[in-house]
Short mmCIF file of C-alpha atoms (C1' of nucleotides) in Angstrom, two decimals:
data_model
loop_
_atom_site.label_atom_id
_atom_site.label_comp_id
_atom_site.label_asym_id
_atom_site.label_seq_id
_atom_site.Cartn_x
_atom_site.Cartn_y
_atom_site.Cartn_z
CA MET A 1 -17.09 40.16 5.68
CA ALA A 2 -17.86 37.67 8.40
CA LYS A 3 -17.28 34.07 7.44
CA SER A 4 -20.41 33.24 5.52
CA ALA A 5 -22.43 30.22 6.49
CA GLY A 6 -20.10 27.82 4.73
CA VAL A 7 -21.06 24.44 3.38
CA ALA A 8 -21.46 21.07 5.10
CA ILE A 9 -19.28 18.06 4.52
CA GLY A 10 -22.01 16.19 2.68
CA TYR A 11 -22.21 18.96 0.16
CA LEU A 12 -18.53 18.69 -0.64
CA SER A 13 -18.94 14.96 -0.85
CA ASP A 14 -21.72 15.36 -3.42
CA ARG A 15 -19.79 17.88 -5.45
CA THR A 16 -16.50 15.99 -5.55
CA GLY A 17 -17.57 12.38 -5.43
CA LEU A 18 -15.33 11.81 -2.43
CA ALA A 19 -16.66 9.89 0.54
CA VAL A 20 -17.42 11.94 3.62
CA SER A 21 -14.97 9.77 5.50
CA ALA A 22 -12.25 10.61 2.99
CA ILE A 23 -12.79 14.34 3.45
CA ARG A 24 -12.58 13.97 7.21
CA TYR A 25 -9.43 11.92 6.71
CA TYR A 26 -7.90 14.67 4.60
CA GLU A 27 -8.64 17.15 7.34
CA ALA A 28 -6.89 14.86 9.83
CA GLN A 29 -3.89 14.84 7.48
CA GLY A 30 -3.80 18.62 7.43
CA LEU A 31 -5.01 19.15 3.88
CA LEU A 32 -8.10 21.14 4.83
CA GLU A 33 -8.99 23.33 7.78
CA PRO A 34 -12.72 23.68 8.20
CA TRP A 35 -14.20 25.60 11.11
CA ARG A 36 -17.10 24.49 13.27
CA ASN A 37 -20.58 25.86 13.59
CA ALA A 38 -22.40 26.30 16.89
CA GLY A 39 -23.44 22.68 16.92
CA GLY A 40 -19.90 21.41 16.34
CA GLN A 41 -20.37 20.45 12.71
CA ARG A 42 -17.67 21.17 10.15
CA ARG A 43 -18.22 24.07 7.79
CA PHE A 44 -16.15 24.51 4.64
CA HIS A 45 -15.56 27.24 2.09
CA ARG A 46 -17.12 26.63 -1.29
CA ALA A 47 -13.63 27.01 -2.66
CA ASP A 48 -12.69 23.82 -0.89
CA ILE A 49 -14.27 22.02 -3.83
CA ARG A 50 -11.35 23.31 -5.86
CA ARG A 51 -8.98 22.35 -3.11
CA LEU A 52 -10.32 18.81 -3.10
CA SER A 53 -10.17 18.69 -6.87
CA PHE A 54 -6.56 19.69 -6.66
CA ILE A 55 -5.92 16.89 -4.17
CA MET A 56 -7.60 14.33 -6.40
CA ILE A 57 -5.68 15.41 -9.46
CA ALA A 58 -2.36 15.48 -7.63
CA GLN A 59 -3.07 11.95 -6.47
CA GLN A 60 -3.51 10.87 -10.06
CA PHE A 61 -0.03 12.15 -10.67
CA GLY A 62 1.29 9.85 -8.02
CA PHE A 63 1.83 12.28 -5.17
CA SER A 64 1.27 11.19 -1.59
CA LEU A 65 -0.91 13.13 0.81
CA PRO A 66 2.10 14.55 2.67
CA GLU A 67 3.50 15.76 -0.63
CA ILE A 68 0.20 17.32 -1.56
CA ARG A 69 0.06 18.99 1.81
CA GLY A 70 3.44 20.43 0.94
CA PHE A 71 2.10 21.91 -2.29
CA LEU A 72 -0.85 23.43 -0.54
CA LYS A 73 1.37 24.97 2.09
CA THR A 74 3.27 26.91 -0.57
CA LEU A 75 0.10 28.86 -1.27
CA PRO A 76 0.03 32.25 0.46
CA GLY A 77 -2.26 32.29 3.44
CA GLY A 78 -3.24 28.67 2.98
CA ARG A 79 -5.54 29.69 0.16
CA THR A 80 -7.08 27.34 -2.31
CA PRO A 81 -5.11 27.11 -5.58
CA THR A 82 -5.86 29.86 -8.10
CA PRO A 83 -5.24 29.35 -11.80
CA GLU A 84 -1.84 31.04 -11.35
CA ASP A 85 -0.91 28.72 -8.52
CA TRP A 86 -2.01 25.83 -10.65
CA SER A 87 0.16 26.92 -13.51
CA ARG A 88 3.23 27.02 -11.32
CA ILE A 89 2.54 23.74 -9.55
CA SER A 90 1.49 21.84 -12.63
CA THR A 91 4.80 22.67 -14.24
CA GLY A 92 6.34 20.72 -11.40
CA PHE A 93 3.91 17.88 -12.04
CA ARG A 94 5.04 17.80 -15.59
CA GLN A 95 8.65 17.32 -14.57
CA HIS A 96 7.68 14.56 -12.19
CA LEU A 97 5.78 12.89 -15.00
CA ASP A 98 8.63 13.28 -17.46
CA ALA A 99 10.97 11.62 -15.00
CA ARG A 100 8.64 8.69 -14.56
CA ILE A 101 8.23 8.24 -18.27
CA GLU A 102 11.94 8.32 -18.76
CA THR A 103 12.42 5.69 -16.08
CA LEU A 104 9.92 3.39 -17.71
CA GLN A 105 11.49 3.90 -21.11
CA LYS A 106 14.87 3.01 -19.71
CA MET A 107 13.28 -0.07 -18.24
CA ARG A 108 11.84 -0.95 -21.61
CA ASP A 109 15.21 -0.60 -23.28
CA ASN A 110 16.76 -2.87 -20.69
CA LEU A 111 13.98 -5.35 -21.13
CA ASP A 112 14.47 -5.43 -24.87
CA GLY A 113 18.07 -6.36 -24.30
CA CYS A 114 17.04 -9.09 -21.90
CA ILE A 115 14.17 -10.78 -23.70
CA GLY A 116 16.52 -13.02 -25.61
CA CYS A 117 18.91 -13.45 -22.72
CA GLY A 118 16.99 -14.82 -19.77
CA CYS A 119 20.03 -15.17 -17.59
CA LEU A 120 18.15 -13.73 -14.64
CA SER A 121 21.45 -13.28 -12.93
CA LEU A 122 20.99 -10.64 -10.28
CA PRO A 123 24.59 -9.46 -10.20
CA LYS A 124 24.68 -9.02 -13.97
CA CYS A 125 21.17 -8.39 -15.24
CA ALA A 126 20.34 -4.83 -16.20
CA LEU A 127 16.75 -5.60 -15.28
CA TYR A 128 17.76 -5.83 -11.74
CA ASN A 129 19.21 -2.47 -11.00
CA PRO A 130 16.98 -0.62 -8.57
CA LYS A 131 18.99 2.60 -8.77
CA ASP A 132 17.75 3.06 -12.30
CA LEU A 133 14.42 1.41 -12.03
CA ALA A 134 13.00 3.02 -8.93
CA ALA A 135 10.31 0.30 -8.92
CA GLU A 136 6.88 1.34 -7.76
CA LYS A 137 7.40 3.57 -4.78
CA GLY A 138 6.00 2.48 -1.47
CA LYS A 139 5.67 -1.15 -2.41
CA GLY A 140 8.00 -4.10 -2.42
CA PRO A 141 10.47 -5.11 0.22
CA ARG A 142 11.34 -2.05 2.23
CA TYR A 143 14.95 -3.00 2.74
CA LEU A 144 15.61 -4.17 -0.76
CA MET A 145 19.22 -3.85 -1.76
CA GLY A 146 21.17 -0.90 -0.54
CA ASP A 147 18.37 0.31 1.65
CA SER A 148 19.01 -1.79 4.74
CA PRO A 149 17.63 -0.91 8.17
CA GLU A 150 21.17 0.02 9.24
CA THR A 151 21.71 2.40 6.37
CA ALA A 152 18.27 3.93 6.64
CA ALA A 153 17.55 6.37 9.46
CA ALA A 154 18.24 4.63 12.76
CA PRO A 155 15.22 2.45 13.57
CA GLU A 156 14.39 3.27 17.20
CA ASN A 157 16.17 6.54 17.53
CA GLU A 158 14.06 9.14 15.91
CA ALA A 159 10.50 8.21 16.71
CA MET B 1 18.32 -38.72 -9.18
CA ALA B 2 17.10 -38.50 -5.64
CA LYS B 3 16.47 -35.00 -4.39
CA SER B 4 19.95 -33.80 -3.55
CA ALA B 5 20.59 -32.20 -0.19
CA GLY B 6 19.17 -28.84 -1.26
CA VAL B 7 20.10 -25.49 0.17
CA ALA B 8 18.97 -23.71 3.31
CA ILE B 9 16.91 -20.56 3.45
CA GLY B 10 19.85 -18.45 4.64
CA TYR B 11 21.79 -19.41 1.57
CA LEU B 12 19.03 -18.15 -0.70
CA SER B 13 18.84 -15.02 1.36
CA ASP B 14 22.55 -14.41 0.88
CA ARG B 15 22.43 -15.08 -2.82
CA THR B 16 19.39 -12.94 -3.59
CA GLY B 17 19.59 -10.20 -1.00
CA LEU B 18 16.06 -10.99 0.13
CA ALA B 19 15.31 -11.22 3.83
CA VAL B 20 14.74 -14.70 5.18
CA SER B 21 11.33 -13.56 6.32
CA ALA B 22 10.48 -12.46 2.81
CA ILE B 23 11.35 -15.86 1.38
CA ARG B 24 9.17 -17.56 3.97
CA TYR B 25 6.44 -15.12 3.09
CA TYR B 26 6.73 -16.00 -0.59
CA GLU B 27 6.37 -19.64 0.29
CA ALA B 28 3.22 -18.84 2.27
CA GLN B 29 1.92 -17.06 -0.83
CA GLY B 30 2.52 -20.13 -2.95
CA LEU B 31 5.46 -18.83 -4.97
CA LEU B 32 7.91 -21.48 -3.80
CA GLU B 33 7.52 -25.01 -2.55
CA PRO B 34 10.48 -26.11 -0.53
CA TRP B 35 10.55 -29.52 1.13
CA ARG B 36 11.65 -30.23 4.68
CA ASN B 37 14.65 -32.10 5.96
CA ALA B 38 14.52 -34.52 8.88
CA GLY B 39 14.74 -31.70 11.37
CA GLY B 40 11.87 -29.79 9.81
CA GLN B 41 13.99 -27.13 8.15
CA ARG B 42 13.18 -25.90 4.67
CA ARG B 43 15.36 -27.12 1.83
CA PHE B 44 15.33 -25.43 -1.58
CA HIS B 45 16.62 -26.21 -5.04
CA ARG B 46 19.56 -24.14 -6.13
CA ALA B 47 17.42 -23.13 -9.07
CA ASP B 48 15.15 -21.29 -6.67
CA ILE B 49 17.70 -18.49 -6.81
CA ARG B 50 16.50 -17.98 -10.38
CA ARG B 51 12.94 -18.29 -9.26
CA LEU B 52 13.43 -15.59 -6.66
CA SER B 53 15.22 -13.42 -9.18
CA PHE B 54 12.25 -13.79 -11.45
CA ILE B 55 9.95 -12.73 -8.63
CA MET B 56 12.05 -9.67 -7.85
CA ILE B 57 12.19 -8.60 -11.46
CA ALA B 58 8.49 -9.12 -12.01
CA GLN B 59 7.86 -6.96 -8.96
CA GLN B 60 9.90 -4.20 -10.54
CA PHE B 61 7.52 -4.36 -13.44
CA GLY B 62 4.64 -3.70 -11.11
CA PHE B 63 3.14 -7.17 -10.80
CA SER B 64 1.59 -8.30 -7.54
CA LEU B 65 2.53 -11.54 -5.86
CA PRO B 66 -0.70 -13.25 -6.95
CA GLU B 67 0.02 -12.22 -10.53
CA ILE B 68 3.55 -13.53 -10.29
CA ARG B 69 2.22 -16.77 -8.86
CA GLY B 70 0.10 -16.93 -11.98
CA PHE B 71 3.13 -16.58 -14.24
CA LEU B 72 5.00 -19.27 -12.37
CA LYS B 73 2.03 -21.61 -12.61
CA THR B 74 2.15 -21.45 -16.41
CA LEU B 75 5.52 -23.18 -16.28
CA PRO B 76 5.29 -26.92 -16.92
CA GLY B 77 5.69 -28.94 -13.78
CA GLY B 78 6.09 -25.86 -11.65
CA ARG B 79 9.65 -25.54 -12.86
CA THR B 80 11.79 -22.50 -12.44
CA PRO B 81 11.78 -20.23 -15.50
CA THR B 82 14.20 -21.27 -18.25
CA PRO B 83 15.51 -18.74 -20.76
CA GLU B 84 12.72 -19.83 -23.14
CA ASP B 85 10.06 -19.29 -20.48
CA TRP B 86 11.59 -15.94 -19.77
CA SER B 87 11.45 -14.93 -23.39
CA ARG B 88 7.74 -15.71 -23.57
CA ILE B 89 6.85 -14.06 -20.28
CA SER B 90 9.01 -11.00 -20.76
CA THR B 91 7.22 -10.29 -24.01
CA GLY B 92 4.10 -9.93 -21.88
CA PHE B 93 5.99 -7.66 -19.51
CA ARG B 94 6.91 -5.50 -22.42
CA GLN B 95 3.26 -5.03 -23.36
CA HIS B 96 2.38 -4.18 -19.79
CA LEU B 97 5.14 -1.61 -19.79
CA ASP B 98 4.10 -0.14 -23.12
CA ALA B 99 0.60 0.33 -21.83
CA ARG B 100 1.84 2.13 -18.76
CA ILE B 101 4.04 4.40 -20.79
CA GLU B 102 1.19 5.22 -23.10
CA THR B 103 -1.05 6.08 -20.18
CA LEU B 104 1.52 8.43 -18.76
CA GLN B 105 2.07 10.08 -22.11
CA LYS B 106 -1.64 10.64 -22.49
CA MET B 107 -1.60 12.15 -19.05
CA ARG B 108 1.22 14.44 -20.05
CA ASP B 109 -0.66 15.60 -23.10
CA ASN B 110 -3.69 16.38 -21.01
CA LEU B 111 -1.56 18.20 -18.50
CA ASP B 112 -0.01 20.35 -21.20
CA GLY B 113 -3.48 21.43 -22.21
CA CYS B 114 -4.32 22.25 -18.61
CA ILE B 115 -1.27 24.10 -17.40
CA GLY B 116 -2.60 27.38 -18.65
CA CYS B 117 -6.18 26.61 -17.74
CA GLY B 118 -6.35 25.84 -14.06
CA CYS B 119 -10.11 25.48 -14.01
CA LEU B 120 -9.83 22.36 -11.84
CA SER B 121 -13.41 21.66 -12.64
CA LEU B 122 -13.97 17.99 -12.08
CA PRO B 123 -16.83 17.61 -14.52
CA LYS B 124 -14.86 19.27 -17.32
CA CYS B 125 -11.16 18.84 -16.68
CA ALA B 126 -9.38 16.27 -18.82
CA LEU B 127 -6.99 15.78 -15.94
CA TYR B 128 -9.74 14.25 -13.98
CA ASN B 129 -10.80 11.36 -16.09
CA PRO B 130 -9.93 8.12 -14.33
CA LYS B 131 -11.00 5.96 -17.28
CA ASP B 132 -8.00 7.22 -19.20
CA LEU B 133 -5.63 7.84 -16.39
CA ALA B 134 -5.86 4.63 -14.43
CA ALA B 135 -4.01 6.39 -11.60
CA GLU B 136 -1.54 4.30 -9.66
CA LYS B 137 -3.14 0.96 -9.16
CA GLY B 138 -3.89 -0.18 -5.66
CA LYS B 139 -3.64 3.25 -4.14
CA GLY B 140 -6.04 6.10 -3.67
CA PRO B 141 -9.67 5.95 -2.72
CA ARG B 142 -10.99 2.55 -3.66
CA TYR B 143 -14.41 3.73 -4.68
CA LEU B 144 -13.28 6.73 -6.65
CA MET B 145 -15.76 7.79 -9.30
CA GLY B 146 -17.48 5.15 -11.34
CA ASP B 147 -16.01 2.37 -9.28
CA SER B 148 -18.50 2.28 -6.46
CA PRO B 149 -18.91 -0.75 -4.21
CA GLU B 150 -22.20 -1.44 -6.00
CA THR B 151 -20.73 -1.38 -9.49
CA ALA B 152 -17.61 -3.32 -8.62
CA ALA B 153 -17.84 -7.10 -8.32
CA ALA B 154 -20.17 -7.90 -5.45
CA PRO B 155 -18.18 -7.30 -2.27
CA GLU B 156 -18.84 -10.44 -0.21
CA ASN B 157 -19.92 -12.77 -2.94
CA GLU B 158 -16.89 -14.04 -4.70
CA ALA B 159 -14.30 -14.55 -2.01
"C1'" DG C 1 -43.32 18.79 17.11
"C1'" DT C 2 -41.55 14.88 15.61
"C1'" DA C 3 -39.18 11.91 12.31
"C1'" DA C 4 -35.65 11.28 9.07
"C1'" DT C 5 -31.25 12.75 7.66
"C1'" DT C 6 -26.92 14.19 8.37
"C1'" DG C 7 -23.03 14.89 11.23
"C1'" DC C 8 -19.95 13.83 15.20
"C1'" DT C 9 -16.04 10.87 17.47
"C1'" DA C 10 -12.96 7.09 18.43
"C1'" DA C 11 -11.59 2.89 17.39
"C1'" DA C 12 -11.41 -1.04 14.59
"C1'" DC C 13 -10.90 -2.93 10.08
"C1'" DC C 14 -9.05 -3.29 5.17
"C1'" DT C 15 -5.12 -4.60 1.51
"C1'" DA C 16 -0.21 -5.56 0.18
"C1'" DA C 17 4.00 -6.96 1.24
"C1'" DC C 18 6.58 -7.63 4.50
"C1'" DT C 19 9.13 -7.34 9.43
"C1'" DT C 20 9.48 -8.24 14.23
"C1'" DC C 21 8.89 -10.84 18.33
"C1'" DA C 22 8.82 -14.62 21.65
"C1'" DG C 23 9.93 -18.93 22.72
"C1'" DC C 24 11.68 -22.89 21.02
"C1'" DT C 25 14.50 -26.60 18.24
"C1'" DC C 26 18.22 -27.93 15.08
"C1'" DA C 27 22.81 -28.05 13.25
"C1'" DA C 28 27.66 -27.31 13.23
"C1'" DG C 29 32.19 -26.44 15.41
"C1'" DG C 30 35.58 -27.28 18.91
"C1'" DC D 1 29.14 -31.84 25.65
"C1'" DC D 2 28.39 -27.23 25.09
"C1'" DT D 3 27.78 -23.11 22.80
"C1'" DT D 4 26.50 -20.37 19.10
"C1'" DG D 5 24.18 -19.45 15.09
"C1'" DA D 6 20.47 -20.61 12.01
"C1'" DG D 7 15.75 -22.13 11.58
"C1'" DC D 8 11.02 -22.86 13.18
"C1'" DT D 9 5.99 -21.12 14.26
"C1'" DG D 10 2.19 -18.05 14.97
"C1'" DA D 11 0.75 -13.68 16.04
"C1'" DA D 12 1.14 -8.98 15.97
"C1'" DG D 13 3.09 -4.66 14.00
"C1'" DT D 14 4.00 -1.49 9.89
"C1'" DT D 15 2.54 2.01 6.07
"C1'" DA D 16 -0.83 4.39 3.08
"C1'" DG D 17 -5.12 5.74 2.29
"C1'" DG D 18 -9.03 5.12 3.44
"C1'" DT D 19 -13.84 2.60 5.18
"C1'" DT D 20 -16.86 0.79 8.69
"C1'" DT D 21 -19.17 0.68 12.95
"C1'" DA D 22 -21.31 2.11 17.19
"C1'" DG D 23 -23.59 5.24 19.80
"C1'" DC D 24 -24.99 9.98 20.05
"C1'" DA D 25 -26.06 14.97 18.75
"C1'" DA D 26 -27.53 18.43 15.46
"C1'" DT D 27 -30.25 19.77 11.38
"C1'" DT D 28 -33.74 19.59 8.18
"C1'" DA D 29 -38.22 18.28 6.33
"C1'" DC D 30 -42.95 17.75 6.92
#
DNA sequence: GTAATTGCTAAACCTAACTTCAGCTCAAGG
DNA sequence: CCTTGAGCTGAAGTTAGGTTTAGCAATTAC
């Protein structure tokens, strides 16, 4: 069972709708591990279509590429997700999703209490309580309230 | 009622928790319009604390700075939001929030149908239908499925 | 056998929302 | 008057998730 010919990157691109550059980028991020043919071109398993599909779907659920790499690493032998793997992982997705929905609902409740108020007083307003709100991850001021450069992992020390 | 002395940027920073650099950045983005004192330093209205609070809260709701600039421009005379302004605008926030919650709930329903399936077939899987899902705006591949550079507003034409 | 396609790499560019830096000037306190 | 702290500007750096470009090499199609 020698590694069969494998498929080229353009084929995966056609099958998934992803740009060739994106697939190469995912490889650079450790999400895929193609081998090379004699001429140095990447060759992929057909099953990597499923792997890429998994990546795309996980992205829709708000996971970052490092997180997705984490999921893929939990698969024995670095295999592509099987339906059983999917069942296990998607249960985790569901929890993630539930948490986000709950956060937004809490936000909505707070907002309802504040529509008639309009005090916009940061020390008092329930709308301005990042611990609950969690904002949109990855955006906004990085050191916003209680997440100062001091408190966060030492700036120059760990690079 | 000559413009009173006004407050310095560091004062706003202390009162809002925002970095001085962030406040300057907001000015550059047209969200604030301080004047200058004789020495060329920025002077702000005290009410700009409310304005900045508004900005911070709107960010929590997922609005971009250009969008927030839009909200602030709807205020007569470029004034800082009053409780009445807030009531009007926050009603819009609420709709935005409702829509996001609905999207996520739809996603959860789809996921429930897919946990036992695991086909991960992009052409068939309900989990992979960006029209419904709307992903997380601003992230992910820009030209992902049905949003190609061709189809999207002409790239170089409208800047 | 040759042309057209596809693939390769490294580096630069992109957006959003900021931060950091260098090199000054201004303002306030004693 | 002198020092210290706060403010100033413009440019470059940061992160995530890619795209674009340039200049070549390999593959495929005819």
